[in-house]
Short mmCIF file of C-alpha atoms in Angstrom, two decimals:
data_model
loop_
_atom_site.label_atom_id
_atom_site.label_comp_id
_atom_site.label_asym_id
_atom_site.label_seq_id
_atom_site.Cartn_x
_atom_site.Cartn_y
_atom_site.Cartn_z
CA MET A 3 60.56 85.00 116.62
CA LEU A 4 59.12 84.26 119.30
CA VAL A 5 57.83 87.44 120.84
CA ILE A 6 57.70 87.42 125.03
CA ALA A 7 54.43 89.97 126.51
CA ASN A 8 55.51 89.90 129.73
CA CYS A 9 52.77 92.21 131.69
CA VAL A 10 52.67 93.66 135.49
CA THR A 11 50.17 95.07 136.98
CA GLY A 12 50.29 96.72 140.87
CA PRO A 13 49.54 99.89 141.71
CA ALA A 14 50.00 103.47 140.50
CA ASP A 15 52.41 104.65 142.89
CA LEU A 16 54.86 102.00 141.27
CA ALA A 17 54.77 103.63 138.66
CA ALA A 18 58.54 104.41 138.54
CA TRP A 19 60.25 101.11 140.31
CA ILE A 20 58.29 98.69 137.73
CA GLU A 21 60.01 100.94 135.06
CA ASP A 22 63.24 101.10 136.88
CA GLU A 23 63.20 97.05 137.52
CA TYR A 24 63.09 96.48 133.44
CA ARG A 25 64.76 98.22 132.95
CA ILE A 26 67.93 97.27 134.49
CA VAL A 27 66.45 93.62 132.96
CA LEU A 28 67.37 95.77 129.55
CA SER A 29 70.84 96.08 131.14
CA THR A 30 71.30 92.77 130.48
CA LEU A 31 70.20 90.86 127.01
CA ASP A 32 72.66 93.35 124.99
CA ASP A 33 75.09 90.11 125.17
CA VAL A 34 72.22 87.28 125.20
CA SER A 35 71.79 84.55 122.38
CA GLY A 36 69.04 85.01 120.34
CA PHE A 37 67.98 88.15 121.87
CA HIS A 38 66.93 90.84 118.60
CA ASP A 39 64.39 93.87 120.41
CA PHE A 40 63.23 94.84 123.89
CA TYR A 41 59.64 96.74 123.90
CA LEU A 42 58.76 98.51 127.50
CA ARG A 43 55.06 99.30 127.01
CA LYS A 44 52.61 101.40 129.57
CA LEU A 45 48.74 100.71 129.23
CA ILE A 46 46.93 103.20 130.20
CA ALA A 47 43.21 102.75 131.29
CA ALA A 48 41.10 104.12 134.09
CA ASN A 49 41.91 102.48 137.09
CA GLU A 50 44.26 103.37 140.14
CA GLU A 51 47.42 100.45 138.74
CA CYS A 52 49.11 100.32 136.16
CA THR A 53 49.93 97.60 133.96
CA PHE A 54 53.89 97.43 132.63
CA VAL A 55 53.95 94.88 129.43
CA SER A 56 57.67 94.48 127.90
CA LEU A 57 58.42 91.93 124.35
CA THR A 58 61.31 90.64 123.53
CA THR A 59 62.00 89.21 120.64
CA TRP A 60 63.76 85.79 120.23
CA ASP A 61 64.70 84.05 117.95
CA ASP A 62 63.12 80.64 118.90
CA MET A 63 62.03 79.43 122.75
CA SER A 64 65.77 77.99 123.65
CA ASP A 65 67.66 81.06 123.83
CA PHE A 66 64.32 83.04 125.57
CA ARG A 67 64.15 79.42 128.10
CA ALA A 68 68.66 80.00 128.06
CA TRP A 69 68.13 83.15 129.10
CA ARG A 70 65.84 82.73 132.22
CA HIS A 71 68.32 80.08 133.56
CA SER A 72 71.67 81.90 132.90
CA GLU A 73 73.30 83.82 135.65
CA VAL A 74 73.01 86.87 133.56
CA PHE A 75 69.06 86.76 134.28
CA LEU A 76 69.18 85.68 138.37
CA SER A 77 71.43 89.34 138.26
CA ALA A 78 68.99 91.45 136.83
CA HIS A 79 66.24 90.07 138.88
CA ARG A 80 68.16 90.64 141.83
CA ALA A 81 66.70 93.81 142.41
CA ARG A 82 63.63 92.65 143.74
CA VAL A 83 64.60 92.32 146.77
CA ASP A 84 62.51 94.68 147.89
CA ARG A 85 59.60 92.82 149.10
CA ALA A 86 56.96 95.69 149.89
CA LYS A 87 57.31 96.37 146.76
CA PHE A 88 57.15 92.88 145.29
CA GLY A 89 53.83 91.84 147.32
CA ARG A 90 52.29 94.99 146.68
CA LEU A 91 51.63 94.02 142.26
CA ARG A 92 49.54 90.99 141.24
CA THR A 93 50.03 87.92 139.60
CA PRO A 94 52.46 89.34 136.97
CA ARG A 95 51.26 87.15 133.32
CA ARG A 96 53.23 85.92 130.46
CA TYR A 97 51.67 85.58 126.92
CA ASP A 98 54.16 84.32 124.11
CA TYR A 99 53.97 85.12 121.00
CA LEU A 100 55.11 83.80 117.01
CA VAL A 101 55.59 86.00 114.09
CA THR A 102 56.92 86.49 110.48
CA GLY A 103 59.60 89.44 110.58
CA ALA A 104 59.83 92.74 112.68
CA PRO A 105 57.16 93.03 115.24
CA ASP A 106 54.79 95.18 114.36
CA LEU A 107 53.35 96.98 118.22
CA ALA A 108 50.58 98.21 117.70
CA GLU A 109 49.57 94.83 116.59
CA LEU A 110 50.94 93.33 119.19
CA ASP A 111 49.44 95.71 121.67
CA SER A 112 46.33 94.39 120.44
CA LEU A 113 47.05 90.37 120.42
CA VAL A 114 48.29 91.19 124.62
CA LEU A 115 45.36 93.49 125.02
CA ALA A 116 43.07 90.43 123.78
CA SER A 117 44.99 88.19 126.71
CA LEU A 118 45.25 90.55 129.24
CA ILE A 119 40.74 90.69 128.31
CA ASP A 120 40.44 87.14 127.90
CA SER A 121 42.79 85.78 131.65
CA ASP A 122 40.50 88.66 133.28
CA HIS A 123 43.48 90.48 134.47
CA LEU A 124 41.29 93.47 132.16
CA PRO A 125 37.59 93.73 132.34
CA SER A 126 35.48 93.38 129.06
CA GLY A 127 34.71 95.59 126.99
CA SER A 128 38.52 97.03 127.50
CA THR A 129 39.28 100.17 125.26
CA ALA A 130 42.82 100.87 127.03
CA THR A 131 46.19 101.43 124.87
CA PHE A 132 49.57 101.14 124.94
CA GLU A 133 52.15 104.37 125.51
CA GLY A 134 55.57 103.49 124.44
CA ILE A 135 58.21 103.59 127.41
CA LEU A 136 61.17 102.40 125.95
CA ASN A 137 62.04 100.34 122.26
CA TYR A 138 65.52 99.01 122.39
CA ALA A 139 66.70 96.47 119.16
CA ARG A 140 70.72 95.20 119.22
CA ALA A 141 72.72 96.58 117.10
CA ALA A 142 73.71 94.03 114.31
CA GLY A 143 76.73 92.10 113.95
#
């Protein structure tokens, strides 16, 4: 199983807008081939920015890529025409993790935090934690 972590950071006053953007994307995923779960996590850190991390689980990279090149993906991301807000975000970061079995959110939180520190997205020694905002598992069948 593949977990894609998409990290978006911006000024704290954009937190509600960022969360709404992720909800729009989630609303389009239910019928996407190879998609399993969506978790939205908010990094709780002592700074004036907000970082959201979406964790999506997929059967494999080919399913994720097919979604990224689909009309469903494009329609979900059309809301980003608000360039005034979108332009205030830092460059998004994406991390890919291969996991066996169901994802362990605590383990994924640790992996994402380490990746953000390694990429200098967060200062070395950061001890931030994650707050769960939204958890969604596609119904089996």
